[in-house]
Amino acid sequence: MKKIILGTFLGAAIGYIARKMQEDGFFDQVSNELNKFTSKTKKNLNNMVDVGKNEAEYLKDRAKKYGEKGESLIQED
């Protein structure tokens, strides 16, 4: 019986705290911060993909250029 009373009390307290946080706009602020973080992460990921594609194209063009000349890509000292 003590566990039921304690569980009911804790549930009511957590509900009250959540309600107060909602009234204060805490969840809106957290949501805004998560949206900013998600947008920034997507932008950074797209930038990394673009850089990778550009690097692959550069290496492809370089290999093609050296292949046409019959030269080695590896520089020997």
Short mmCIF file of N, CA, C and O in Angstrom, two decimals:
data_model
loop_
_atom_site.label_atom_id
_atom_site.label_comp_id
_atom_site.label_asym_id
_atom_site.label_seq_id
_atom_site.Cartn_x
_atom_site.Cartn_y
_atom_site.Cartn_z
N MET A 1 0.82 -1.19 0.00
CA MET A 1 0.00 0.00 0.00
C MET A 1 0.87 1.26 0.00
O MET A 1 0.52 2.25 -0.64
N LYS A 2 2.02 1.18 0.71
CA LYS A 2 2.92 2.34 0.76
C LYS A 2 3.46 2.65 -0.63
O LYS A 2 3.61 3.82 -0.99
N LYS A 3 3.73 1.60 -1.41
CA LYS A 3 4.27 1.81 -2.76
C LYS A 3 3.25 2.50 -3.66
O LYS A 3 3.61 3.35 -4.47
N ILE A 4 1.99 2.17 -3.49
CA ILE A 4 0.94 2.79 -4.31
C ILE A 4 0.79 4.26 -3.95
O ILE A 4 0.71 5.12 -4.84
N ILE A 5 0.82 4.57 -2.68
CA ILE A 5 0.71 5.96 -2.23
C ILE A 5 1.94 6.75 -2.68
O ILE A 5 1.81 7.87 -3.18
N LEU A 6 3.10 6.17 -2.50
CA LEU A 6 4.35 6.83 -2.91
C LEU A 6 4.36 7.05 -4.43
O LEU A 6 4.73 8.14 -4.90
N GLY A 7 3.96 6.04 -5.22
CA GLY A 7 3.91 6.17 -6.68
C GLY A 7 2.93 7.24 -7.12
O GLY A 7 3.21 8.01 -8.04
N THR A 8 1.77 7.30 -6.46
CA THR A 8 0.77 8.32 -6.78
C THR A 8 1.31 9.71 -6.47
O THR A 8 1.15 10.64 -7.26
N PHE A 9 1.95 9.85 -5.32
CA PHE A 9 2.52 11.13 -4.92
C PHE A 9 3.62 11.57 -5.90
O PHE A 9 3.65 12.72 -6.34
N LEU A 10 4.52 10.65 -6.25
CA LEU A 10 5.61 10.99 -7.18
C LEU A 10 5.05 11.34 -8.56
O LEU A 10 5.53 12.28 -9.21
N GLY A 11 4.06 10.60 -9.02
CA GLY A 11 3.44 10.89 -10.32
C GLY A 11 2.80 12.26 -10.34
O GLY A 11 2.92 13.01 -11.31
N ALA A 12 2.11 12.61 -9.26
CA ALA A 12 1.47 13.92 -9.18
C ALA A 12 2.52 15.03 -9.14
O ALA A 12 2.37 16.08 -9.79
N ALA A 13 3.62 14.80 -8.40
CA ALA A 13 4.68 15.80 -8.30
C ALA A 13 5.36 16.00 -9.65
O ALA A 13 5.60 17.14 -10.08
N ILE A 14 5.64 14.92 -10.35
CA ILE A 14 6.27 15.03 -11.66
C ILE A 14 5.33 15.72 -12.65
O ILE A 14 5.75 16.56 -13.45
N GLY A 15 4.04 15.40 -12.58
CA GLY A 15 3.06 16.06 -13.44
C GLY A 15 2.98 17.55 -13.16
O GLY A 15 2.91 18.36 -14.08
N TYR A 16 3.02 17.93 -11.89
CA TYR A 16 2.98 19.34 -11.51
C TYR A 16 4.23 20.07 -12.03
O TYR A 16 4.14 21.17 -12.59
N ILE A 17 5.39 19.45 -11.85
CA ILE A 17 6.64 20.07 -12.32
C ILE A 17 6.63 20.22 -13.84
O ILE A 17 7.02 21.26 -14.36
N ALA A 18 6.17 19.19 -14.54
CA ALA A 18 6.10 19.26 -16.00
C ALA A 18 5.15 20.37 -16.44
O ALA A 18 5.43 21.10 -17.40
N ARG A 19 4.04 20.51 -15.77
CA ARG A 19 3.06 21.56 -16.10
C ARG A 19 3.66 22.95 -15.88
O ARG A 19 3.49 23.85 -16.71
N LYS A 20 4.38 23.13 -14.78
CA LYS A 20 5.01 24.43 -14.50
C LYS A 20 6.09 24.73 -15.56
O LYS A 20 6.22 25.87 -16.00
N MET A 21 6.83 23.71 -15.95
CA MET A 21 7.86 23.92 -16.97
C MET A 21 7.21 24.30 -18.30
O MET A 21 7.73 25.14 -19.03
N GLN A 22 6.08 23.70 -18.61
CA GLN A 22 5.36 24.02 -19.85
C GLN A 22 4.85 25.46 -19.80
O GLN A 22 4.96 26.19 -20.78
N GLU A 23 4.32 25.87 -18.68
CA GLU A 23 3.82 27.24 -18.54
C GLU A 23 4.95 28.26 -18.66
O GLU A 23 4.75 29.35 -19.18
N ASP A 24 6.13 27.91 -18.17
CA ASP A 24 7.27 28.82 -18.24
C ASP A 24 7.92 28.85 -19.61
O ASP A 24 8.84 29.63 -19.86
N GLY A 25 7.48 27.97 -20.52
CA GLY A 25 8.02 27.95 -21.87
C GLY A 25 9.30 27.16 -21.99
O GLY A 25 10.03 27.29 -22.97
N PHE A 26 9.60 26.35 -21.00
CA PHE A 26 10.84 25.56 -21.02
C PHE A 26 10.88 24.62 -22.21
O PHE A 26 11.89 24.50 -22.90
N PHE A 27 9.77 23.94 -22.48
CA PHE A 27 9.75 22.96 -23.56
C PHE A 27 9.86 23.63 -24.93
O PHE A 27 10.43 23.07 -25.86
N ASP A 28 9.33 24.85 -25.05
CA ASP A 28 9.47 25.60 -26.30
C ASP A 28 10.94 25.93 -26.54
O ASP A 28 11.43 25.83 -27.66
N GLN A 29 11.62 26.34 -25.48
CA GLN A 29 13.03 26.68 -25.59
C GLN A 29 13.85 25.45 -25.98
O GLN A 29 14.72 25.52 -26.84
N VAL A 30 13.57 24.32 -25.34
CA VAL A 30 14.27 23.08 -25.66
C VAL A 30 14.00 22.69 -27.11
O VAL A 30 14.91 22.29 -27.84
N SER A 31 12.77 22.81 -27.54
CA SER A 31 12.40 22.48 -28.91
C SER A 31 13.14 23.37 -29.90
O SER A 31 13.66 22.89 -30.92
N ASN A 32 13.23 24.66 -29.61
CA ASN A 32 13.95 25.59 -30.48
C ASN A 32 15.43 25.23 -30.56
O ASN A 32 16.04 25.26 -31.63
N GLU A 33 16.02 24.91 -29.41
CA GLU A 33 17.43 24.53 -29.39
C GLU A 33 17.68 23.25 -30.17
O GLU A 33 18.67 23.13 -30.90
N LEU A 34 16.78 22.28 -30.05
CA LEU A 34 16.92 21.03 -30.80
C LEU A 34 16.77 21.28 -32.30
O LEU A 34 17.49 20.68 -33.11
N ASN A 35 15.85 22.16 -32.68
CA ASN A 35 15.70 22.49 -34.10
C ASN A 35 16.95 23.16 -34.65
O ASN A 35 17.38 22.86 -35.76
N LYS A 36 17.54 24.07 -33.88
CA LYS A 36 18.78 24.73 -34.31
C LYS A 36 19.90 23.70 -34.46
O LYS A 36 20.65 23.73 -35.43
N PHE A 37 20.01 22.81 -33.47
CA PHE A 37 21.05 21.78 -33.51
C PHE A 37 20.87 20.86 -34.71
O PHE A 37 21.83 20.54 -35.41
N THR A 38 19.62 20.47 -34.97
CA THR A 38 19.33 19.58 -36.10
C THR A 38 19.66 20.27 -37.42
O THR A 38 20.29 19.66 -38.30
N SER A 39 19.29 21.52 -37.55
CA SER A 39 19.57 22.26 -38.78
C SER A 39 21.07 22.40 -39.00
O SER A 39 21.57 22.22 -40.11
N LYS A 40 21.79 22.72 -37.93
CA LYS A 40 23.24 22.88 -38.03
C LYS A 40 23.91 21.56 -38.38
O LYS A 40 24.83 21.51 -39.21
N THR A 41 23.43 20.47 -37.80
CA THR A 41 23.99 19.15 -38.08
C THR A 41 23.75 18.76 -39.53
O THR A 41 24.66 18.26 -40.21
N LYS A 42 22.54 18.99 -40.03
CA LYS A 42 22.23 18.69 -41.44
C LYS A 42 23.12 19.51 -42.37
O LYS A 42 23.64 19.01 -43.37
N LYS A 43 23.30 20.80 -42.05
CA LYS A 43 24.13 21.67 -42.88
C LYS A 43 25.57 21.18 -42.90
O LYS A 43 26.20 21.10 -43.96
N ASN A 44 26.09 20.82 -41.73
CA ASN A 44 27.47 20.33 -41.66
C ASN A 44 27.63 19.01 -42.41
O ASN A 44 28.65 18.79 -43.07
N LEU A 45 26.64 18.13 -42.30
CA LEU A 45 26.70 16.85 -43.01
C LEU A 45 26.68 17.07 -44.52
O LEU A 45 27.47 16.46 -45.24
N ASN A 46 25.81 17.95 -44.97
CA ASN A 46 25.76 18.27 -46.42
C ASN A 46 27.08 18.87 -46.89
O ASN A 46 27.55 18.56 -47.99
N ASN A 47 27.69 19.73 -46.07
CA ASN A 47 28.98 20.32 -46.42
C ASN A 47 30.06 19.24 -46.54
O ASN A 47 30.89 19.27 -47.44
N MET A 48 30.05 18.29 -45.60
CA MET A 48 31.05 17.21 -45.64
C MET A 48 30.86 16.35 -46.89
O MET A 48 31.84 15.95 -47.52
N VAL A 49 29.61 16.07 -47.25
CA VAL A 49 29.34 15.28 -48.46
C VAL A 49 29.82 16.03 -49.69
O VAL A 49 30.45 15.45 -50.58
N ASP A 50 29.55 17.33 -49.76
CA ASP A 50 29.98 18.14 -50.90
C ASP A 50 31.50 18.18 -51.01
O ASP A 50 32.06 18.07 -52.10
N VAL A 51 32.17 18.34 -49.89
CA VAL A 51 33.64 18.35 -49.90
C VAL A 51 34.17 17.01 -50.37
O VAL A 51 35.12 16.94 -51.17
N GLY A 52 33.57 15.94 -49.92
CA GLY A 52 33.99 14.60 -50.35
C GLY A 52 33.80 14.40 -51.85
O GLY A 52 34.66 13.84 -52.53
N LYS A 53 32.65 14.85 -52.37
CA LYS A 53 32.40 14.74 -53.81
C LYS A 53 33.41 15.57 -54.60
O LYS A 53 33.93 15.12 -55.63
N ASN A 54 33.68 16.79 -54.13
CA ASN A 54 34.64 17.65 -54.83
C ASN A 54 36.03 17.02 -54.83
O ASN A 54 36.74 17.05 -55.84
N GLU A 55 36.42 16.45 -53.72
CA GLU A 55 37.73 15.80 -53.62
C GLU A 55 37.80 14.58 -54.54
O GLU A 55 38.81 14.37 -55.21
N ALA A 56 36.72 13.82 -54.61
CA ALA A 56 36.69 12.65 -55.49
C ALA A 56 36.79 13.07 -56.95
O ALA A 56 37.51 12.45 -57.74
N GLU A 57 36.09 14.14 -57.33
CA GLU A 57 36.17 14.65 -58.69
C GLU A 57 37.58 15.13 -59.01
O GLU A 57 38.10 14.88 -60.10
N TYR A 58 38.20 15.82 -58.06
CA TYR A 58 39.56 16.31 -58.26
C TYR A 58 40.52 15.14 -58.47
O TYR A 58 41.35 15.16 -59.39
N LEU A 59 40.40 14.12 -57.62
CA LEU A 59 41.29 12.97 -57.76
C LEU A 59 41.04 12.23 -59.08
O LEU A 59 41.97 11.74 -59.72
N LYS A 60 39.78 12.14 -59.49
CA LYS A 60 39.44 11.49 -60.75
C LYS A 60 40.06 12.25 -61.92
O LYS A 60 40.67 11.65 -62.81
N ASP A 61 39.91 13.58 -61.92
CA ASP A 61 40.48 14.39 -62.98
C ASP A 61 42.01 14.30 -62.99
O ASP A 61 42.63 14.23 -64.06
N ARG A 62 42.59 14.30 -61.83
CA ARG A 62 44.05 14.21 -61.73
C ARG A 62 44.54 12.86 -62.24
O ARG A 62 45.53 12.80 -62.98
N ALA A 63 43.85 11.79 -61.86
CA ALA A 63 44.24 10.47 -62.33
C ALA A 63 44.09 10.37 -63.84
O ALA A 63 44.93 9.77 -64.53
N LYS A 64 43.03 10.95 -64.37
CA LYS A 64 42.79 10.92 -65.81
C LYS A 64 43.89 11.70 -66.54
O LYS A 64 44.41 11.25 -67.56
N LYS A 65 44.27 12.85 -65.98
CA LYS A 65 45.31 13.68 -66.58
C LYS A 65 46.64 12.93 -66.63
O LYS A 65 47.31 12.88 -67.66
N TYR A 66 47.01 12.33 -65.51
CA TYR A 66 48.27 11.61 -65.46
C TYR A 66 48.21 10.32 -66.26
O TYR A 66 49.20 9.88 -66.82
N GLY A 67 47.04 9.71 -66.34
CA GLY A 67 46.88 8.50 -67.13
C GLY A 67 47.06 8.76 -68.61
O GLY A 67 47.62 7.93 -69.35
N GLU A 68 46.58 9.90 -69.06
CA GLU A 68 46.74 10.27 -70.47
C GLU A 68 48.20 10.53 -70.81
O GLU A 68 48.66 10.24 -71.90
N LYS A 69 48.94 11.10 -69.85
CA LYS A 69 50.36 11.39 -70.08
C LYS A 69 51.23 10.15 -69.86
O LYS A 69 52.38 10.16 -70.25
N GLY A 70 50.67 9.15 -69.19
CA GLY A 70 51.47 7.95 -68.91
C GLY A 70 52.41 8.13 -67.75
O GLY A 70 53.38 7.40 -67.59
N GLU A 71 52.15 9.13 -66.92
CA GLU A 71 53.01 9.39 -65.76
C GLU A 71 52.45 8.70 -64.53
O GLU A 71 51.30 8.31 -64.47
N SER A 72 53.28 8.59 -63.53
CA SER A 72 52.88 7.98 -62.27
C SER A 72 52.31 9.05 -61.33
O SER A 72 52.82 10.17 -61.30
N LEU A 73 51.29 8.70 -60.60
CA LEU A 73 50.74 9.63 -59.61
C LEU A 73 51.62 9.72 -58.38
O LEU A 73 51.59 10.69 -57.66
N ILE A 74 52.41 8.68 -58.15
CA ILE A 74 53.26 8.63 -56.95
C ILE A 74 54.60 9.29 -57.29
O ILE A 74 55.28 8.92 -58.25
N GLN A 75 54.95 10.27 -56.48
CA GLN A 75 56.22 10.96 -56.68
C GLN A 75 57.32 10.19 -55.96
O GLN A 75 57.21 9.90 -54.78
N GLU A 76 58.35 9.89 -56.70
CA GLU A 76 59.48 9.17 -56.09
C GLU A 76 60.58 10.17 -55.84
O GLU A 76 60.89 11.03 -56.66
N ASP A 77 61.20 10.05 -54.67
CA ASP A 77 62.30 10.97 -54.31
C ASP A 77 63.62 10.41 -54.72
O ASP A 77 63.92 9.32 -54.91
#
